[in-house]
Short mmCIF file of C-alpha atoms in Angstrom, two decimals:
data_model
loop_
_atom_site.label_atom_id
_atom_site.label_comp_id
_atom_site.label_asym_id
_atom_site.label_seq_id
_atom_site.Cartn_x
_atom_site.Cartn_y
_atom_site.Cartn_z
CA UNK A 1 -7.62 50.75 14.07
CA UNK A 2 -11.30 49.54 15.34
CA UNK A 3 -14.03 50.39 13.44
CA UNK A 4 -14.94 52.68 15.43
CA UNK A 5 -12.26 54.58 14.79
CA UNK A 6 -12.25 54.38 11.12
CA UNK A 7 -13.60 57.85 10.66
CA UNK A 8 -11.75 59.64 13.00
CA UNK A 9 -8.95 61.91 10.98
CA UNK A 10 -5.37 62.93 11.66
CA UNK A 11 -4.70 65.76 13.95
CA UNK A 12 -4.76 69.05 12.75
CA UNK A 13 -6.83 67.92 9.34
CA UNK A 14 -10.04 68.89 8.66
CA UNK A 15 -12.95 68.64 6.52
CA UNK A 16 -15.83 70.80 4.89
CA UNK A 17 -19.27 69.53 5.02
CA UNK A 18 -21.67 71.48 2.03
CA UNK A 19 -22.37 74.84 4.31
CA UNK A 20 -18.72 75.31 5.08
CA UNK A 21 -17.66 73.51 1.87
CA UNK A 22 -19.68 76.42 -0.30
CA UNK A 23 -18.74 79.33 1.73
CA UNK A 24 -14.76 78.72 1.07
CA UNK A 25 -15.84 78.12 -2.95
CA UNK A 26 -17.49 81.34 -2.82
CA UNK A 27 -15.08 83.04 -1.35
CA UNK A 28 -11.95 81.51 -3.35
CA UNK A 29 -13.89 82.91 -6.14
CA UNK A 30 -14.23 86.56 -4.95
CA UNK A 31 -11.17 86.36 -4.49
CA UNK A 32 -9.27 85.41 -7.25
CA UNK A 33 -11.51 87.53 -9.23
CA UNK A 34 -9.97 90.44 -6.90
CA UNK A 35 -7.04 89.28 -7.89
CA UNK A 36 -7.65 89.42 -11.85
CA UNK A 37 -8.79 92.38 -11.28
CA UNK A 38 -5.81 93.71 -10.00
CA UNK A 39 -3.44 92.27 -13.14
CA UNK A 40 -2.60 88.81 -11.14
CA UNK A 41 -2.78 85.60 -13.41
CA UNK A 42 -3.75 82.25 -12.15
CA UNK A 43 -1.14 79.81 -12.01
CA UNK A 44 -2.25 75.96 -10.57
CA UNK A 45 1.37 74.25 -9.79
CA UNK A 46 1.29 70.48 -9.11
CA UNK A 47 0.47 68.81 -5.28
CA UNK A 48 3.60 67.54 -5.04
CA UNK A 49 7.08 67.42 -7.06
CA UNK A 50 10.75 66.06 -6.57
CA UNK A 51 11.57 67.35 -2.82
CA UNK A 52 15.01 68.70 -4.53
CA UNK A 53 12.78 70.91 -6.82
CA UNK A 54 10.35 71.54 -4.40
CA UNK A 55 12.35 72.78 -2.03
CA UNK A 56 14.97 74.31 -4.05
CA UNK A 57 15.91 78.14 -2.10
CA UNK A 58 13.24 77.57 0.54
CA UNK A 59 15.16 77.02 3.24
CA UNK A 60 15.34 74.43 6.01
CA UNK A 61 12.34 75.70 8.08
CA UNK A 62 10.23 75.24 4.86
CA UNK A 63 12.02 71.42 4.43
CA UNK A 64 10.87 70.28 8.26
CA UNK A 65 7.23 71.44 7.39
CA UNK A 66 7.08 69.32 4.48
CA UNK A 67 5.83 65.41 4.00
CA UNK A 68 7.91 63.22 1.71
CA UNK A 69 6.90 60.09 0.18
CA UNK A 70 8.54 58.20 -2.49
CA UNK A 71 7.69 57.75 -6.03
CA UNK A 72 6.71 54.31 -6.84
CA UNK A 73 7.76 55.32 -10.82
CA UNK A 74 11.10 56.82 -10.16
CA UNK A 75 12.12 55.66 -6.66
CA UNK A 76 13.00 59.38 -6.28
CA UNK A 77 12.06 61.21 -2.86
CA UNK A 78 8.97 63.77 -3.70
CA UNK A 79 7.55 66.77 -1.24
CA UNK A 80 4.00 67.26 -0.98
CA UNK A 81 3.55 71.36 -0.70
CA UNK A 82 3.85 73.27 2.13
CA UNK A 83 3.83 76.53 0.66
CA UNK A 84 3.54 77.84 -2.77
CA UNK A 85 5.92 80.17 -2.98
CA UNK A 86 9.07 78.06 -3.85
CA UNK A 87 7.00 76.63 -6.68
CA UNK A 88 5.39 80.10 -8.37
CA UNK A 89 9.36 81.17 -8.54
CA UNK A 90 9.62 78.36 -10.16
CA UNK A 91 7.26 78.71 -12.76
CA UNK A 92 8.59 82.36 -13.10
CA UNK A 93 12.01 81.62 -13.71
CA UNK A 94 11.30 78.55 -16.04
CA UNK A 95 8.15 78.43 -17.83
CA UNK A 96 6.96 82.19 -18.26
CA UNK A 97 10.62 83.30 -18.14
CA UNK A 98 8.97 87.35 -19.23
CA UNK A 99 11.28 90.00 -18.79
CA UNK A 100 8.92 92.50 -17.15
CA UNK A 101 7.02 92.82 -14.42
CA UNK A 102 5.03 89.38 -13.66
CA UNK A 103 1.77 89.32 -11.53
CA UNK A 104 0.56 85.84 -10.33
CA UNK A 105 -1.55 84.33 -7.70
CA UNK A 106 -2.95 81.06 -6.88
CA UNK A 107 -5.36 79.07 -4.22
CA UNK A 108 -4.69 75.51 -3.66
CA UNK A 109 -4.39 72.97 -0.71
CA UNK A 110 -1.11 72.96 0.99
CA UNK A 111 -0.13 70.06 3.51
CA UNK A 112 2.06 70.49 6.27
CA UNK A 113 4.04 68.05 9.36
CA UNK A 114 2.97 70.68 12.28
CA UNK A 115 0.30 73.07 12.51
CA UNK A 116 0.81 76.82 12.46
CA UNK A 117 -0.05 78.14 16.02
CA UNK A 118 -1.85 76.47 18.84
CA UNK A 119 -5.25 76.42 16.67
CA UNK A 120 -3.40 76.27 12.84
CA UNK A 121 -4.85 73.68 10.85
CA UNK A 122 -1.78 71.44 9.07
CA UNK A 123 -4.34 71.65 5.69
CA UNK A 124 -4.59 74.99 4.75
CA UNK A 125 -6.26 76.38 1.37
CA UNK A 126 -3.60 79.22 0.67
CA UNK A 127 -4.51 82.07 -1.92
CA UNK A 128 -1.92 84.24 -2.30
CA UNK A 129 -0.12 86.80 -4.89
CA UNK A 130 3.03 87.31 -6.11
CA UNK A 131 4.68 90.06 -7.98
CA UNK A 132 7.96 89.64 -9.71
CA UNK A 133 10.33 91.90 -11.27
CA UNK A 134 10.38 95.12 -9.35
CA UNK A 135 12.35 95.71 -6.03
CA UNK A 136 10.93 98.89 -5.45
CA UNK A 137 9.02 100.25 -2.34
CA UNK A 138 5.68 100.61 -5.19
CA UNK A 139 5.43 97.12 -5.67
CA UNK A 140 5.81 96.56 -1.78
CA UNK A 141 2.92 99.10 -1.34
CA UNK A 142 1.24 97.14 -3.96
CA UNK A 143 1.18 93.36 -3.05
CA UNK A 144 0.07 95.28 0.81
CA UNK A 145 -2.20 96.80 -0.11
CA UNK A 146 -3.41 93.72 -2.16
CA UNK A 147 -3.75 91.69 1.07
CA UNK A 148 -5.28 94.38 3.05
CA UNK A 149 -8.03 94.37 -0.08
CA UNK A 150 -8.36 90.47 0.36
CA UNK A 151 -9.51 90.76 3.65
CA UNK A 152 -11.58 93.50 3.58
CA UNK A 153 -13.60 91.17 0.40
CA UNK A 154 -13.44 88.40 3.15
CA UNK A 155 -15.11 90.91 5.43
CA UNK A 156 -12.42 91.27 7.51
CA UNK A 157 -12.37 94.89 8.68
CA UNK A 158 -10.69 95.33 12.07
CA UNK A 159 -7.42 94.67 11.06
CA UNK A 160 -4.11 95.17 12.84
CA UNK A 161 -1.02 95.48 10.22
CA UNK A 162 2.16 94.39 12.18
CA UNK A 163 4.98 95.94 10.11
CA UNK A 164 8.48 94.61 9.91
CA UNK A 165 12.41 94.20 8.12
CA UNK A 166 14.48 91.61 7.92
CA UNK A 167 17.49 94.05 8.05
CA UNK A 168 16.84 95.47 11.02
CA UNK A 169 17.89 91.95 12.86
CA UNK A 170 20.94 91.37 10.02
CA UNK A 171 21.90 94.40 10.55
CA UNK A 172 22.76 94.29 13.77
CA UNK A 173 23.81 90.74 14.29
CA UNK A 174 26.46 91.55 11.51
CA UNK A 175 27.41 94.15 13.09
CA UNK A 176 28.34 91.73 16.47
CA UNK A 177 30.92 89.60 14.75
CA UNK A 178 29.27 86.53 16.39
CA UNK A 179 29.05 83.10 15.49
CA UNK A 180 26.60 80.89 13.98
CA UNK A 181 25.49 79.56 17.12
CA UNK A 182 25.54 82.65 18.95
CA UNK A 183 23.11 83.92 16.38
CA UNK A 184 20.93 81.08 16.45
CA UNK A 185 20.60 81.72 19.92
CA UNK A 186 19.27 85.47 19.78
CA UNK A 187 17.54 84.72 17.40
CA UNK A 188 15.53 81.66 19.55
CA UNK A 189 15.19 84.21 22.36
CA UNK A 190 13.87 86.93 19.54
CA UNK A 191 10.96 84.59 18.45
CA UNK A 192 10.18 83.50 22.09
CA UNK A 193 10.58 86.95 23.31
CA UNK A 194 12.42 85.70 26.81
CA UNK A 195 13.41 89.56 27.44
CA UNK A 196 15.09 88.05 30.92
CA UNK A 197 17.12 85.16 29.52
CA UNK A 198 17.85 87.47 26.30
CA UNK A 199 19.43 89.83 28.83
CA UNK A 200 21.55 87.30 30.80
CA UNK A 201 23.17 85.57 27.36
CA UNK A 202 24.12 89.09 26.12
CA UNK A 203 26.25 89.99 28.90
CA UNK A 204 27.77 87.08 28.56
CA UNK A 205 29.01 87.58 24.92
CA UNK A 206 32.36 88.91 24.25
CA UNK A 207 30.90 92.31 22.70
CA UNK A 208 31.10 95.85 23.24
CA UNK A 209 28.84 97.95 25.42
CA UNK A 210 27.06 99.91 22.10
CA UNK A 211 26.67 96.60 20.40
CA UNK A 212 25.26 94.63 23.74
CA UNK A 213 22.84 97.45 23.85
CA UNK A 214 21.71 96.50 20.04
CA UNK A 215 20.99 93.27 20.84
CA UNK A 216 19.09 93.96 24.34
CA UNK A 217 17.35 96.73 22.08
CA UNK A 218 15.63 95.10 19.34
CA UNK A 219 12.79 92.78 20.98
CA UNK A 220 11.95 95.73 22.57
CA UNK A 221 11.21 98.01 19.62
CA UNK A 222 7.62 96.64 19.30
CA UNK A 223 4.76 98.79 19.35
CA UNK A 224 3.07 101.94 17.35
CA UNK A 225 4.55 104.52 15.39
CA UNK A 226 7.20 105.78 17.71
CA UNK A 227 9.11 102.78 17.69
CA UNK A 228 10.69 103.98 14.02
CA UNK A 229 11.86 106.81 16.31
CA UNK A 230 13.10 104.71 18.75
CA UNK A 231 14.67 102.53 16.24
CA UNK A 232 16.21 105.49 14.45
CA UNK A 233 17.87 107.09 17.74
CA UNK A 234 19.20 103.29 19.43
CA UNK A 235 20.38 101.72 16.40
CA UNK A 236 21.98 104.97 15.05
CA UNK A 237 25.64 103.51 15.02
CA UNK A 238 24.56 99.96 13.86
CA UNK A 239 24.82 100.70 9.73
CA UNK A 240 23.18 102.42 7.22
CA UNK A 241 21.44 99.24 5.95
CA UNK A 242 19.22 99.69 9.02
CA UNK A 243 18.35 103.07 8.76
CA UNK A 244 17.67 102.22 5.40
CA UNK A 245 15.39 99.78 6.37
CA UNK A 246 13.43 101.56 9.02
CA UNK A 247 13.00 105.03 6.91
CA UNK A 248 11.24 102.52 4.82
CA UNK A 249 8.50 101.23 7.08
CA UNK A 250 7.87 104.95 7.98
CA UNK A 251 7.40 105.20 4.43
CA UNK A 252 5.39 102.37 4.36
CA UNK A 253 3.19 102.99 7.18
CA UNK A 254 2.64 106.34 6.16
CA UNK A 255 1.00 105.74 3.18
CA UNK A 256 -0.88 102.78 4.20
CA UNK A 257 -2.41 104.91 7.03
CA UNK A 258 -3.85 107.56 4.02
CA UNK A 259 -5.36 104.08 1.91
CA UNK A 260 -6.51 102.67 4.62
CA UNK A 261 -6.74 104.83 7.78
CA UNK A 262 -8.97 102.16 10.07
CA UNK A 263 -6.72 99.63 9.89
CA UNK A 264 -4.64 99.49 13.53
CA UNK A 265 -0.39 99.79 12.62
CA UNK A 266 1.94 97.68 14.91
CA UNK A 267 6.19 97.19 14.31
CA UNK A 268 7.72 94.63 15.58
CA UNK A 269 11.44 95.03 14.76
CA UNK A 270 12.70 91.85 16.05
CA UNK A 271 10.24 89.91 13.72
CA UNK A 272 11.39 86.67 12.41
CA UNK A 273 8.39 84.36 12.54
CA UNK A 274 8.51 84.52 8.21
CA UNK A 275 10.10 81.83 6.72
CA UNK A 276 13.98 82.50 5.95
CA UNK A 277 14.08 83.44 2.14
CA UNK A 278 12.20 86.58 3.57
CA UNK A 279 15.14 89.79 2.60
CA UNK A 280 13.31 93.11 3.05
CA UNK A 281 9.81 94.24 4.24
CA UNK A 282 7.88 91.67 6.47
CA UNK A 283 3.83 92.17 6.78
CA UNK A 284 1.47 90.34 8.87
CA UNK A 285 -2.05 91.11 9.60
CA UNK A 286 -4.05 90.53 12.74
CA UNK A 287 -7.66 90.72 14.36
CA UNK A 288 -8.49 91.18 17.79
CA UNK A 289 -9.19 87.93 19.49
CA UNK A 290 -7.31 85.37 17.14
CA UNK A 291 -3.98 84.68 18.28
CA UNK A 292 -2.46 84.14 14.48
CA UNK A 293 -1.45 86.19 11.75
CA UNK A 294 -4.54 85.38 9.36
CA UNK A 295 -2.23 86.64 6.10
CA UNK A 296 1.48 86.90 6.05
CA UNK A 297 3.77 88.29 3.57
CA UNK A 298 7.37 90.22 2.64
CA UNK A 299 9.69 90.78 0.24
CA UNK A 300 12.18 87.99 -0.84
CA UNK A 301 14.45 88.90 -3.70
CA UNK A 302 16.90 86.36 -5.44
CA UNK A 303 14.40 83.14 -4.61
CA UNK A 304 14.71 82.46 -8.23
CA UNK A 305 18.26 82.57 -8.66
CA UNK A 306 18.50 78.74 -7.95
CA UNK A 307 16.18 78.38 -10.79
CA UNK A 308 18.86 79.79 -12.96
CA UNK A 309 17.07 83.86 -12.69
CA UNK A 310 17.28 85.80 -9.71
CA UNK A 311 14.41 88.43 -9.67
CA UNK A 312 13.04 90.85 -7.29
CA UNK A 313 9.70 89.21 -5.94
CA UNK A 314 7.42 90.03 -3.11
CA UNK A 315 3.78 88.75 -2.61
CA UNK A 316 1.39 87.32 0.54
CA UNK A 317 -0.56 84.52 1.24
CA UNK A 318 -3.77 83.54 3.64
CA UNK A 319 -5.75 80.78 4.63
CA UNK A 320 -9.23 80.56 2.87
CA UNK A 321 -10.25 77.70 5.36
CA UNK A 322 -9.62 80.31 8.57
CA UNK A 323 -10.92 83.40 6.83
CA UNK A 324 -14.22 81.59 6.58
CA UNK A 325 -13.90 80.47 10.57
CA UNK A 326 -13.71 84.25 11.16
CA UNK A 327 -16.43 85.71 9.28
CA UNK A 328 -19.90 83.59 9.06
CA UNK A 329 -21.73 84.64 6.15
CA UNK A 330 -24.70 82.91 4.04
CA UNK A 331 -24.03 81.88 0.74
CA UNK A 332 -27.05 83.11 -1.84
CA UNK A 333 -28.36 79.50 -3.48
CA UNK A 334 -30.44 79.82 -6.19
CA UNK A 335 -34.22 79.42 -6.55
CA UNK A 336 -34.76 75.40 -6.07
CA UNK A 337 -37.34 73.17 -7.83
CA UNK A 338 -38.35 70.12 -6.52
CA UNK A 339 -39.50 67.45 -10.18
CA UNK A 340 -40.34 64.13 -10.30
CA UNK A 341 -37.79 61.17 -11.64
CA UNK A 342 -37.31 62.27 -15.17
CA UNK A 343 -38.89 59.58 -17.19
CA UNK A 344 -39.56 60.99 -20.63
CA UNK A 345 -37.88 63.08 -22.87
CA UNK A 346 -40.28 66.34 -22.30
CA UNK A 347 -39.88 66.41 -19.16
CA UNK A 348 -35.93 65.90 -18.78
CA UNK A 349 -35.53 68.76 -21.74
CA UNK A 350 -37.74 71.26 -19.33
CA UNK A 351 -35.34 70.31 -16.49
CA UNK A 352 -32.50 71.33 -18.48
CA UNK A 353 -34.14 73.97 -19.81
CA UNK A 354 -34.96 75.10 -15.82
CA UNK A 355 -31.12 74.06 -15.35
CA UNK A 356 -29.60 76.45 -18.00
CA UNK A 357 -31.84 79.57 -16.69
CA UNK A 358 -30.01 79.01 -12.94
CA UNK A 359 -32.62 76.92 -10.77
CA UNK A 360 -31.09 74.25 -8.80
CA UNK A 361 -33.17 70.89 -9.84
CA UNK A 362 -33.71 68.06 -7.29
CA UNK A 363 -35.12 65.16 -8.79
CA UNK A 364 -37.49 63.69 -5.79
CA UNK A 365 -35.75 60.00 -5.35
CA UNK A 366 -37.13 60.36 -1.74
CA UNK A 367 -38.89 63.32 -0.19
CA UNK A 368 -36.10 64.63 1.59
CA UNK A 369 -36.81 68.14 0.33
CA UNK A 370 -40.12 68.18 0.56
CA UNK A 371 -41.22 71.75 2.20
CA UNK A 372 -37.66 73.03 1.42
CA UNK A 373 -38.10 73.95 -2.39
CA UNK A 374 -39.27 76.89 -3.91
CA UNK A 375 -40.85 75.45 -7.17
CA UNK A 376 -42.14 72.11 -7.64
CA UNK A 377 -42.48 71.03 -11.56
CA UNK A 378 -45.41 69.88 -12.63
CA UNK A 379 -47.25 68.99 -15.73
CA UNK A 380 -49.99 71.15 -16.53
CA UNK A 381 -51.92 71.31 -20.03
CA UNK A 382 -49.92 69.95 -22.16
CA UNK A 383 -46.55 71.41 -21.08
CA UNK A 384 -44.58 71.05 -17.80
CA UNK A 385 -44.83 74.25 -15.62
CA UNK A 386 -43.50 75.39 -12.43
CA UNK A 387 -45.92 75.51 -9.74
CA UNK A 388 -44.83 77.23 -6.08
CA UNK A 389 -44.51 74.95 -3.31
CA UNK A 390 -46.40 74.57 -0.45
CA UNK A 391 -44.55 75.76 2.86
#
């Protein structure tokens, strides 16, 4: 590396110089107050732990997202985070181990091998909330509406919720009979949405006509409202898991419509961009012009049985770093007082004093700020006295 290349950083990492830097403090701080207000305790979980640990019932597309290094103590193999999700189980099966219903969030820096999207950063700071202990559709509703809440805080208000459920696509790929590989393959051609190539591999599969329909069916259940009817009337035969499952994103989406009817609804039922411990309702939220989901979230009971309790959970997360990139707002500072180089004791208690009371204090070492203060301390009489600057 030249010099001249020494501060240069990797791809897809970033930094926040003060402006940016104190608009994502003052928003993590809105937000987690949200959060508290809402019953969610702060939990902090560690940078990194043993990868075993870390990415104990994550699954694999969490492992390839993850950095390892090795521990120079223990020689063991350690993960540096990726997500938080894996690890707030954690803490709920093992160290708060409560019976009822447990509320947490959390904000931290994740790091990750590729970046999410064509503009993702691979250095997130992900805030998030999850709620364990209830598999109903009220908690659902809940962490949801939660999410929609954090954005609208962000100031975030034309949203797009894209609505979604993991049995929809189960359903009817159990319902097949096919093979591993065969369902690896739909389910490439679901993510990609290839609607031509998706067509051509299903009649080549050694299924019936009803179930080749399913599977030619479900990419293209993706729009508004109507697709639940859609939905209801094509995948009549598949199960009752599935009608299950879309009778309750009508549910859903009817009562998020009454809480919050200017956000935009959209379903995709083929949805399986989430990672894979995902087991019920999948959420995402959108805004015009930006290309990725800026919060993502679902329901994924059982994550904790690994850690020796398997609890329903559901919860979201978002990016603090891109909500800030979407919304540029100014950050009140306080009221700032330019004073000389404390060099007696007077003078250094009236700074504190000046301190304590919420002015910000620059002690002139050069006269940088000069013309950009508010106050400028002087001594006057026998006391030392603010005095309004000169603009």
């Amino acid at each position: 590396m030249t010099l001249a290349d020494r501060w240069l950083l990797p791809e897809g990492v970033d930094e926040a110089l003060p402006k940016k830097a104190a608009q994502i403090e003052h928003l993590r701080r809105a937000l987690l107050n949200l959060h508290e207000s809402w019953g969610y305790r702060l939990v902090i979980p560690p940078l990194l732990e043993y990868l075993d640990s870390l990415l104990t019932g994550a699954g694999s597309d969490l492992e390839i997202e993850t950095f390892k290094v090795i521990d120079q103590l223990s020689g063991r193999l350690l993960g540096i985070r990726a997500d938080f999700t894996s690890q707030v189980s954690r803490i709920d099966a093992h160290c708060l181990k409560g019976e009822g219903v447990q509320r947490l969030s959390y904000c931290g820096s994740v790091l990750r091998t590729m970046p999410a999207g064509l503009d993702g950063t691979r250095s997130p700071i992900q805030l998030g909330a999850e709620l364990y202990g209830h598999g109903g559709i009220e908690s659902d509703i809940e962490v949801l509406s939660l999410m929609l809440e954090t954005l609208n805080v962000a100031g975030l208000n034309n949203l797009v919720l894209d609505l979604g459920h993991v049995d929809v696509v189960r359903g009817v790929l159990d319902a097949c009979n096919l093979s591993k590989d065969q369902e690896a393959r739909l389910t490439e051609f679901y993510k990609s949405k290839d609607l031509p190539e998706l067509d051509a591999y299903v009649a080549e599969l050694d299924v019936t006509k009803e179930q080749a329909g399913w599977l030619v069916l479900l990419p293209r259940l993706c729009g508004g409202v109507d697709v639940l009817d859609r939905a209801t009337a094509g995948l009549s035969g598949v199960g009752a898991s599935v009608l299950d499952a879309i009778a309750l994103l009508g549910e859903v989406s009817a009562l998020i419509s009454r809480r919050y009817p200017a956000v935009g609804l959209h379903f995709d039922l083929s949805d399986l961009v989430s990672y894979s411990y995902h087991t019920g309702l999948l959420f995402a939220a959108y805004v015009p012009g930006h290309g990725n989901a800026i919060a993502r979230g679902g329901r994924y009971n059982n994550i904790g049985e690994v850690f020796g309790r398997s609890r329903p959970a559901t919860g979201f997360s978002t990016d603090v770093k891109a909500l800030v990139a979407l919304v540029d707002f100014e950050v009140a500072t306080p009221k700032t007082v330019l004073a000389p180089i404390c060099a007696s004791d007077a003078m250094w208690q009236a700074v504190k004093a000046l301190r304590s009371e919420g002015y910000r204090v620059i002690e002139a070492l050069d006269d940088a700020w000069a013309g950009r203060v508010d106050f400028v301390l002087k001594f006057a009489g026998d006391a030392w006295q603010l005095v309004p600057a000169e603009k």
